[in-house]
PDB file of C-alpha atoms in Angstrom:
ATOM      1  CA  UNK A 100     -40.499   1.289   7.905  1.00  0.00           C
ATOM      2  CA  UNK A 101     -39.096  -1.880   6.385  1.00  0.00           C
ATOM      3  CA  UNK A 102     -35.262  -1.484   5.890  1.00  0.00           C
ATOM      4  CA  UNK A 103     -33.978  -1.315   1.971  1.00  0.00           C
ATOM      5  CA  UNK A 104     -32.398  -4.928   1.515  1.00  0.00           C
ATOM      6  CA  UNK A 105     -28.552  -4.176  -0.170  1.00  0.00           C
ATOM      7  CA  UNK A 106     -28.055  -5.442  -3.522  1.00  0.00           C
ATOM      8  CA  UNK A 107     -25.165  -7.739  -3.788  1.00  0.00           C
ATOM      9  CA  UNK A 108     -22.861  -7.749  -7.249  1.00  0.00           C
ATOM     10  CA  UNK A 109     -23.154 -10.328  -9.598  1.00  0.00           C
ATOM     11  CA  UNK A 110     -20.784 -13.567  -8.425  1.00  0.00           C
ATOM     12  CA  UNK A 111     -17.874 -14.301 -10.499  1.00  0.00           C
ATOM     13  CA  UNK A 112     -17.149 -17.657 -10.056  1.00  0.00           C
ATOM     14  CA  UNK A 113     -15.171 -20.619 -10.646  1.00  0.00           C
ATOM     15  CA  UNK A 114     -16.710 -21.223 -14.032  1.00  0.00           C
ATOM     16  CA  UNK A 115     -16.140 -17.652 -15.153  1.00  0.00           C
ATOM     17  CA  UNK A 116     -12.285 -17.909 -14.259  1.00  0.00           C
ATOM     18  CA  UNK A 117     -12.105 -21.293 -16.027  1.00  0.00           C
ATOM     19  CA  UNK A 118     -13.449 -19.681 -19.221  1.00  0.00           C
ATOM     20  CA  UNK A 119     -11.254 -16.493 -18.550  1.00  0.00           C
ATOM     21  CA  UNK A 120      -7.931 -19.199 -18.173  1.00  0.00           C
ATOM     22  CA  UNK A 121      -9.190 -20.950 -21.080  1.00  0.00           C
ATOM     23  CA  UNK A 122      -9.512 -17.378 -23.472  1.00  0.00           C
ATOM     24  CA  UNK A 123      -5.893 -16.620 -22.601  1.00  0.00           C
ATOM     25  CA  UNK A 124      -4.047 -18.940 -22.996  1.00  0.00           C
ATOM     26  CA  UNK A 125      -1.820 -19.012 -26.122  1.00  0.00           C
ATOM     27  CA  UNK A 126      -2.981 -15.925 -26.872  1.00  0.00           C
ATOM     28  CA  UNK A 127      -0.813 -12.726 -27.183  1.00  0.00           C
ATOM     29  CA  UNK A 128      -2.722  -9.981 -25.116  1.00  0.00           C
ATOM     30  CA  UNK A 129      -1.794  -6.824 -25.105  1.00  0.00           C
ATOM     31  CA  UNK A 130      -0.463  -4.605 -21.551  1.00  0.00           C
ATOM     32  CA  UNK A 131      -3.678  -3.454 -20.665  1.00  0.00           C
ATOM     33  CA  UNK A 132      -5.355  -7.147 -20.987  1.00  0.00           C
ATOM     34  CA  UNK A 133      -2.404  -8.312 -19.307  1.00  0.00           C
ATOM     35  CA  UNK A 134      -2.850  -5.878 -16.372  1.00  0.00           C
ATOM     36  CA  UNK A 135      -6.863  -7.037 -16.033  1.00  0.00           C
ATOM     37  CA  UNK A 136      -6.294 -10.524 -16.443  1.00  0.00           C
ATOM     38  CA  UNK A 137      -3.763 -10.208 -13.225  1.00  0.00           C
ATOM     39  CA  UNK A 138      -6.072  -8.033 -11.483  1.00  0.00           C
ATOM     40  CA  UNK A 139      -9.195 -10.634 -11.694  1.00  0.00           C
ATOM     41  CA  UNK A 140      -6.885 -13.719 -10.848  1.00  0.00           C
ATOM     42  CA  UNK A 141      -5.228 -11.560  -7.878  1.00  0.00           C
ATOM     43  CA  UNK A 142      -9.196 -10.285  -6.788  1.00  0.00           C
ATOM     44  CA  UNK A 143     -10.676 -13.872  -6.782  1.00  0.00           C
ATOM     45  CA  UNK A 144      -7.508 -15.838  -4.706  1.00  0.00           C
ATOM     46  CA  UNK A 145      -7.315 -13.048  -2.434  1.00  0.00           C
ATOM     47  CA  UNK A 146     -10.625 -12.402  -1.736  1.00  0.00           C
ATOM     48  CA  UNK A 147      -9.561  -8.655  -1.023  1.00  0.00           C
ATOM     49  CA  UNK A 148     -11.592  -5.158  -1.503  1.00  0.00           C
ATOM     50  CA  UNK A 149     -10.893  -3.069  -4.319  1.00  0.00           C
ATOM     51  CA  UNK A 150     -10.139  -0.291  -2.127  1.00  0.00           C
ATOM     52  CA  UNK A 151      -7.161  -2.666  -0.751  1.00  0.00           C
ATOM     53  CA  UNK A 152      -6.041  -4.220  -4.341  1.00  0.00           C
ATOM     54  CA  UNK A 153      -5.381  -0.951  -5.541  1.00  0.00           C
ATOM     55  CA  UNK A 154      -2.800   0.100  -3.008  1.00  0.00           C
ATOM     56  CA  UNK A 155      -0.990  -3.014  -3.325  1.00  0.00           C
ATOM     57  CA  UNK A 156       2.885  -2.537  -3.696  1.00  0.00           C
ATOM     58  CA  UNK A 157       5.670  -4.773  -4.966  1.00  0.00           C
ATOM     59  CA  UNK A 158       6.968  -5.609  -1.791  1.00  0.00           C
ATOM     60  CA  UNK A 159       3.272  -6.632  -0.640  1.00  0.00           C
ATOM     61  CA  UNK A 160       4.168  -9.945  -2.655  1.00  0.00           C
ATOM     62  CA  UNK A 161       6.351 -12.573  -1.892  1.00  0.00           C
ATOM     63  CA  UNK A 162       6.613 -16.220  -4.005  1.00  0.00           C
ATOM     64  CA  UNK A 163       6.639 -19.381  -2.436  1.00  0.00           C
ATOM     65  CA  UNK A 164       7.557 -22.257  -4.869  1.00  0.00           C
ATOM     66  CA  UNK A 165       4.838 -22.070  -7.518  1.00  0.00           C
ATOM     67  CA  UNK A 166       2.466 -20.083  -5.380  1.00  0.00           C
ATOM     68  CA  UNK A 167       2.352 -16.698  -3.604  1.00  0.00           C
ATOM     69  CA  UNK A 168       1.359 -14.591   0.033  1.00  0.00           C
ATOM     70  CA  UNK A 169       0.041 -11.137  -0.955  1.00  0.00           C
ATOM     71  CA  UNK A 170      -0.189  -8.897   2.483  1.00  0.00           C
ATOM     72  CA  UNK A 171      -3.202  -6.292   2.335  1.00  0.00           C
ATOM     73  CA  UNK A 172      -1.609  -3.841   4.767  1.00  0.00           C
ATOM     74  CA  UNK A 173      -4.765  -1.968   5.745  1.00  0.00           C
ATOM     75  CA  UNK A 174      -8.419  -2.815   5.883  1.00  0.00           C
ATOM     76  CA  UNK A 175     -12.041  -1.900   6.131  1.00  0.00           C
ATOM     77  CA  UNK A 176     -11.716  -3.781   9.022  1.00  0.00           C
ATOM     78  CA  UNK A 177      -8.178  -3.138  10.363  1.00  0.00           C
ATOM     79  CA  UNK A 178      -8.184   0.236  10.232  1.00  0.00           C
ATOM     80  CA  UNK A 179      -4.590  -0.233  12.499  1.00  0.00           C
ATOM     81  CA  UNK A 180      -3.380  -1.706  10.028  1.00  0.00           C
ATOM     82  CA  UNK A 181      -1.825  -4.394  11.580  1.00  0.00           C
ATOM     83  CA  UNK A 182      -1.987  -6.100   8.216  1.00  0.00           C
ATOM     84  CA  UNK A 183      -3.554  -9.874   6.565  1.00  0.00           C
ATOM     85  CA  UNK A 184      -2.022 -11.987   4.402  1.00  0.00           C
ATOM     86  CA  UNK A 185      -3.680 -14.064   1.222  1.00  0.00           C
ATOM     87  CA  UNK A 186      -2.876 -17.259  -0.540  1.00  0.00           C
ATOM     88  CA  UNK A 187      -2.303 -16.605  -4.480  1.00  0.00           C
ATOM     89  CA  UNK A 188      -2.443 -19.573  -6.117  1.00  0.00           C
ATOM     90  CA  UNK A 189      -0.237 -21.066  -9.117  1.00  0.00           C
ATOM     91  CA  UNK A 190      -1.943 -19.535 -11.862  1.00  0.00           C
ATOM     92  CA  UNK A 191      -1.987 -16.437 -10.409  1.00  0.00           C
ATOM     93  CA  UNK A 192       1.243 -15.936  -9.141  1.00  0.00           C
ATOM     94  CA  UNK A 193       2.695 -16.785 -12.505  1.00  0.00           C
ATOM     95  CA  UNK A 194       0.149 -14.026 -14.340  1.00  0.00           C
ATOM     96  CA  UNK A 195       1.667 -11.857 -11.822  1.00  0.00           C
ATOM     97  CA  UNK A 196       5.175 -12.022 -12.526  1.00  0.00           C
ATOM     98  CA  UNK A 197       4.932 -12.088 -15.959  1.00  0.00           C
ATOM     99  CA  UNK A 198       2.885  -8.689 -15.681  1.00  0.00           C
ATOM    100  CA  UNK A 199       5.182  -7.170 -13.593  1.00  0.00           C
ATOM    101  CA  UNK A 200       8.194  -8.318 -15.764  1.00  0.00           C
ATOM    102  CA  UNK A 201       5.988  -7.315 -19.027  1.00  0.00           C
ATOM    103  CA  UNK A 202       5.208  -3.752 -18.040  1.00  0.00           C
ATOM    104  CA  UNK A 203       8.710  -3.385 -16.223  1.00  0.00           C
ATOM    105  CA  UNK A 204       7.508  -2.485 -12.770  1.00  0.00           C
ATOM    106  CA  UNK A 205      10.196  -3.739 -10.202  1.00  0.00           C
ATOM    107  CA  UNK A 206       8.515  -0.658  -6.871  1.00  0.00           C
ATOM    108  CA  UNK A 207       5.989   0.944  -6.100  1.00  0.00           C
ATOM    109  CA  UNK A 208       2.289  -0.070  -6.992  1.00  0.00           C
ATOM    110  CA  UNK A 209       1.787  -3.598  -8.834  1.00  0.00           C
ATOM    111  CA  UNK A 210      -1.357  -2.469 -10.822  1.00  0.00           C
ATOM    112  CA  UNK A 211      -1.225   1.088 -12.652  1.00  0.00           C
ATOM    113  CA  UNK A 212      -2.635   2.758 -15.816  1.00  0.00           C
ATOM    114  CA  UNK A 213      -2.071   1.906 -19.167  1.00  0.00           C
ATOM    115  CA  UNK A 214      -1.690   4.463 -21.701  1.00  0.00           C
ATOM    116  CA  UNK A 215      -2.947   3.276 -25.534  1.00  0.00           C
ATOM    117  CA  UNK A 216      -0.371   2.519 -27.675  1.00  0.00           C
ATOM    118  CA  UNK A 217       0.752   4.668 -30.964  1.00  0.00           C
ATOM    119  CA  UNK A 218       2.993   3.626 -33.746  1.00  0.00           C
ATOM    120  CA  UNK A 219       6.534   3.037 -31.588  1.00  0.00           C
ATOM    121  CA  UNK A 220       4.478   1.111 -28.604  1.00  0.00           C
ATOM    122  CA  UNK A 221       1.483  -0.150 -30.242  1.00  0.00           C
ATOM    123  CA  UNK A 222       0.737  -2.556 -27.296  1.00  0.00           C
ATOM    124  CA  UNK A 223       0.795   0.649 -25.336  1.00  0.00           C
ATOM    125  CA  UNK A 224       3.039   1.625 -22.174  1.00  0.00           C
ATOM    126  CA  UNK A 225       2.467   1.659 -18.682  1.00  0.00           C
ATOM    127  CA  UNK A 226       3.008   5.197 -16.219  1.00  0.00           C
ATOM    128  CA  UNK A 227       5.996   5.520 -14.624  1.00  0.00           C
ATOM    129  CA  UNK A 228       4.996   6.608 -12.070  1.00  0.00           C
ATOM    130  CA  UNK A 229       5.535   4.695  -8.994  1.00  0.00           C
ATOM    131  CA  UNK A 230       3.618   6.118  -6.687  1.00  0.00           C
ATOM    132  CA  UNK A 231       0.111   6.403  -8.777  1.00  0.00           C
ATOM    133  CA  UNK A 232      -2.320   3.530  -9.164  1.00  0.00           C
ATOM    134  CA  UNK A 233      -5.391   2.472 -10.883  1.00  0.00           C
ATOM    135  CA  UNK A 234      -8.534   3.787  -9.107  1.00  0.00           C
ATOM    136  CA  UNK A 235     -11.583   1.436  -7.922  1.00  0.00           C
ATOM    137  CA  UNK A 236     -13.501   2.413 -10.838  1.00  0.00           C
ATOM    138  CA  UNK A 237     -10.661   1.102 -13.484  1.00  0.00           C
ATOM    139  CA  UNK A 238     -10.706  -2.208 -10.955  1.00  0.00           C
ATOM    140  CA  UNK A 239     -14.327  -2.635 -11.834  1.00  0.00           C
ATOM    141  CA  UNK A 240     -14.038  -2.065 -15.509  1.00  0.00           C
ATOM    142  CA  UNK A 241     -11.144  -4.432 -15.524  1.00  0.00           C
ATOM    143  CA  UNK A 242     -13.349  -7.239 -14.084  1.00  0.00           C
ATOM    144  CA  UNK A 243     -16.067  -6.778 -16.582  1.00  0.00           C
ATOM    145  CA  UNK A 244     -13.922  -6.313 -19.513  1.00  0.00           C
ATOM    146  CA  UNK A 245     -12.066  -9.870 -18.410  1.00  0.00           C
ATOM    147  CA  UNK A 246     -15.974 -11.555 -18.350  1.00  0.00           C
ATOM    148  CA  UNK A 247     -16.355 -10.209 -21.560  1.00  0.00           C
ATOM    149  CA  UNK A 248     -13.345 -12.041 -22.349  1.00  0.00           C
ATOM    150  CA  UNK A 249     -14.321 -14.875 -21.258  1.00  0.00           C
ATOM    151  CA  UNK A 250     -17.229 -15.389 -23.061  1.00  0.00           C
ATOM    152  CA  UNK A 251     -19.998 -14.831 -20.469  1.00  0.00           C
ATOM    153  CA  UNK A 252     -23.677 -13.556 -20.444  1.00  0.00           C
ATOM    154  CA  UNK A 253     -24.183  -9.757 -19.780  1.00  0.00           C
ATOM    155  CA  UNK A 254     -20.326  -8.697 -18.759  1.00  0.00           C
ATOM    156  CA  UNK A 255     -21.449  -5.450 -17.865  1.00  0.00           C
ATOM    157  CA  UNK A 256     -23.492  -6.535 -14.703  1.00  0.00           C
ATOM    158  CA  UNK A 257     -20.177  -7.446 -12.941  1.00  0.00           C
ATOM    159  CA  UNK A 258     -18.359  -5.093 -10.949  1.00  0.00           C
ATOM    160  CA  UNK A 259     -15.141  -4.844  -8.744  1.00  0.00           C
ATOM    161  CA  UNK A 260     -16.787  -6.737  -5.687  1.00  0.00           C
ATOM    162  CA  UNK A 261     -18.139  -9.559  -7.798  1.00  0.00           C
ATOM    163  CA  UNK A 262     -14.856 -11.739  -7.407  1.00  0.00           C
ATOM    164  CA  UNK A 263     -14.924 -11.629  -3.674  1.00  0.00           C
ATOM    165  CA  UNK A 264     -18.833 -12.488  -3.854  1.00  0.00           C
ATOM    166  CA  UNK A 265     -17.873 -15.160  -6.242  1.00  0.00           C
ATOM    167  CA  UNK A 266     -14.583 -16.813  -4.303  1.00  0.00           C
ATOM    168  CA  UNK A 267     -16.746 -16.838  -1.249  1.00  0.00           C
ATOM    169  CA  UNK A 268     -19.488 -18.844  -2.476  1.00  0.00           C
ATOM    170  CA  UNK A 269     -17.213 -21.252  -4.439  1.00  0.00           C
ATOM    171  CA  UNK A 270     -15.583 -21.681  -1.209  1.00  0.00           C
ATOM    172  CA  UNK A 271     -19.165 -22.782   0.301  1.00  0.00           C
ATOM    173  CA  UNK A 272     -19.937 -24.998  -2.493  1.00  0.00           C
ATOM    174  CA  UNK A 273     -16.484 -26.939  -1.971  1.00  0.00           C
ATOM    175  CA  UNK A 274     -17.401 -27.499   2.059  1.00  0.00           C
ATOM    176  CA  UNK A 275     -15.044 -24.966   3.227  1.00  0.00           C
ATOM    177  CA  UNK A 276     -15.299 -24.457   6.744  1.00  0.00           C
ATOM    178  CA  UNK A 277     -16.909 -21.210   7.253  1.00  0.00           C
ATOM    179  CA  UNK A 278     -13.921 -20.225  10.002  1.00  0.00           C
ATOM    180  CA  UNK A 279     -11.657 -20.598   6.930  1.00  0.00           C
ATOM    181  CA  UNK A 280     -13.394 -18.679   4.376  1.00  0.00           C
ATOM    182  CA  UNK A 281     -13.912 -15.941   6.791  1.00  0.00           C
ATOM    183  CA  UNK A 282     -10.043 -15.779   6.756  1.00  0.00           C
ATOM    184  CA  UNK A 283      -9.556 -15.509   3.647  1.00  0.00           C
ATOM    185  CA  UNK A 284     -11.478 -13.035   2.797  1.00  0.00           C
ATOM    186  CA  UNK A 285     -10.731 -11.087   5.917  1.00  0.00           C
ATOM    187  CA  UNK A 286     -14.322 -11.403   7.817  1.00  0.00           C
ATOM    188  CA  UNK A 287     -14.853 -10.554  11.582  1.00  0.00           C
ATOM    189  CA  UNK A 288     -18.241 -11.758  11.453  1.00  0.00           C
ATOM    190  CA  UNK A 289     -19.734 -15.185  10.456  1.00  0.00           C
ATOM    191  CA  UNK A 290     -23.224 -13.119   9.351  1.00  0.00           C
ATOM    192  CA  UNK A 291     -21.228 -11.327   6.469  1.00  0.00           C
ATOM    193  CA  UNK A 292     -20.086 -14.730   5.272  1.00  0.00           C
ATOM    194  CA  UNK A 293     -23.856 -15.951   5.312  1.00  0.00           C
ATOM    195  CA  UNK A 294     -24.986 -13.091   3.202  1.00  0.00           C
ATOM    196  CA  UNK A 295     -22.085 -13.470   0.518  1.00  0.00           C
ATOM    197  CA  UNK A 296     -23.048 -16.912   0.388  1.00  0.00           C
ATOM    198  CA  UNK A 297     -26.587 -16.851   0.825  1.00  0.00           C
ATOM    199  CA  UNK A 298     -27.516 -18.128  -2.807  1.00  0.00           C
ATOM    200  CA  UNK A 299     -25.022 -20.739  -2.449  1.00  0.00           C
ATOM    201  CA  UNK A 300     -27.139 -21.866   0.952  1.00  0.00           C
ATOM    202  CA  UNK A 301     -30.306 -21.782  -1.349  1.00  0.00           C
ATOM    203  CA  UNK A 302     -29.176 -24.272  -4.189  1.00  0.00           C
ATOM    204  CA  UNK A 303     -28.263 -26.337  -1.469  1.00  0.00           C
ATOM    205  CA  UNK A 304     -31.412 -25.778   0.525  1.00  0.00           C
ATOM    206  CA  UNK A 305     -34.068 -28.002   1.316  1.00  0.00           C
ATOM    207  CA  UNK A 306     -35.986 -27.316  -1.821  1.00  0.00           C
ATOM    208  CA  UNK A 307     -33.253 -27.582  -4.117  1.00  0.00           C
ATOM    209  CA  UNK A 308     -32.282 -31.318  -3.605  1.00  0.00           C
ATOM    210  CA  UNK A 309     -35.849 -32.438  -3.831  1.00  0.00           C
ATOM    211  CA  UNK A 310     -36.211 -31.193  -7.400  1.00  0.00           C
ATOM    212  CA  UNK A 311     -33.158 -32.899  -7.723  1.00  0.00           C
ATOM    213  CA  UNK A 312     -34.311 -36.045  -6.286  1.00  0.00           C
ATOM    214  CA  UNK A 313     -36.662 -35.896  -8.232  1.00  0.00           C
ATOM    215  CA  UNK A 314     -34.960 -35.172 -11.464  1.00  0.00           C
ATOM    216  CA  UNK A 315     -36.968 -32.555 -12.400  1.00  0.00           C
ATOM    217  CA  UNK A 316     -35.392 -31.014 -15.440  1.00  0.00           C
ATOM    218  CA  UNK A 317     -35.948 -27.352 -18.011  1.00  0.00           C
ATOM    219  CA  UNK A 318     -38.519 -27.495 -20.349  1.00  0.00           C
ATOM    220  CA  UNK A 319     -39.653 -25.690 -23.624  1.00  0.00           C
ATOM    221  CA  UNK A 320     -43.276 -23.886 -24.132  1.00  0.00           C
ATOM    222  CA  UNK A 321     -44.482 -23.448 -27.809  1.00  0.00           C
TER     223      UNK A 321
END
C-alpha cells in the first residue's frame, strides 16, 4: 500500500509580507490587528511552530540595536528544552514593541486574546491575564486574517504553518545555505528542509529555466 503523501500549507512568502508591510503602514489598526500583524512578522523571521509562538513570554525577547533574539525555550525537537534562539529583524522588532507598549503587557505571555471593544474601549482591550495565551487555532486565524489584509488571493487557504513553509523557501530562493536555514528554523534533518522547499527546487529545476530560456510566456484562449 502506497503511503498517503502529507499536504503541506500554503507558503506565505516574501511577497505576501511586502503587501502586508505595505497595507499597514500609516494606517491606524486597531489591538487585535495590531496583535496579528506582530504575530505574522514574529512567525515568518523566526521560522518557529505555532505550538512554540504561543508560549512565548516577555523575557523570551531581548533587542539588539534595531533588531531582536527571540529564544523558543522548548521544541518539537528539543523536548529538553535546552532552548534556540531566532533573529527578528527590524521591522519586526519594532511591530513588537509597539504591541507590547500598545496593549500594556510588560510579563507574562507576548501574544494574548483580545476582547471586542464597546463604547469606553472601542479598539477593544487585551486579558490581563498573564499567564493565558492565544491558542494555535487563533495563531492560524491571525495569519489568514493578515493575508486578507494584504490583499492576496484566497486568504483562507493559509494557516499557522504557512509562514515557516514560506520563510524557508524564500530562504532557498535567496541561495541560503541549507546548514543555515536549517538553523533557523530549528531543523535536525536536511530531508525536512528539502520537503519545505521542494517547490522552490522545482521552479528552479531543470525544466523551469528552459521555458525560461526560451521565453516562453502565458497566453489567452478565446
Amino acid at each position: 500500500m502506497l503511503g498517503r503523501r502529507q499536504k503541506q500549507a500554503r507558503a506565505f512568502k516574501a511577497y505576501e509580507r511586502r503587501h502586508l508591510i505595505e497595507s499597514v503602514e500609516e494606517r491606524l489598526l486597531g489591538l487585535r490587528q495590531m496583535r496579528d500583524l506582530t504575530m505574522t512578522l514574529v512567525a515568518y523571521d523566526s521560522m518557529a511552530r505555532r505550538s512554540e509562538l504561543v508560549a512565548v513570554r516577555v523575557e523570551d525577547i531581548t533587542a539588539s540595536g534595531d533588531t531582536g533574539v527571540l529564544l523558543i525555550r522548548k521544541s518539537k525537537t528539543d523536548q529538553e528544552g535546552q532552548g534556540s534562539k531566532r533573529f527578528l529583524g527590524p521591522d519586526t522588532i519594532a511591530v513588537l514593541q509597539e504591541w507590547l507598549r500598545r496593549a500594556g503587557i510588560a510579563e507574562g505571555f507576548v501574544f494574548r486574546a483580545v476582547r471586542r471593544g464597546g463604547k469606553k474601549n472601542p479598539h477593544g482591550h487585551v486579558s490581563a491575564d498573564p499567564e493565558k495565551h492565544v491558542t494555535p487555532l487563533e495563531w492560524a486565524r491571525a495569519v489568514r486574517r493578515m493575508a486578507e489584509l494584504a490583499g492576496v488571493r484566497d486568504p483562507e487557504t493559509y494557516s499557522g504553518h504557512s509562514t515557516r513553509v514560506g520563510a524557508a523557501q524564500d530562504q532557498r530562493e535567496q541561495g541560503i545555505e541549507v546548514g543555515k536555514i536549517m538553523a533557523s528554523g530549528g531543523w535536525k534533518s536536511m530531508t525536512m528542509v528539502a520537503r519545505y522547499t521542494e517547490d522552490s527546487a522545482v521552479a528552479e529545476g531543470g525544466m523551469a529555466d528552459l521555458a525560461r530560456r526560451q521565453g516562453r510566456r502565458s497566453i489567452r484562449l478565446r
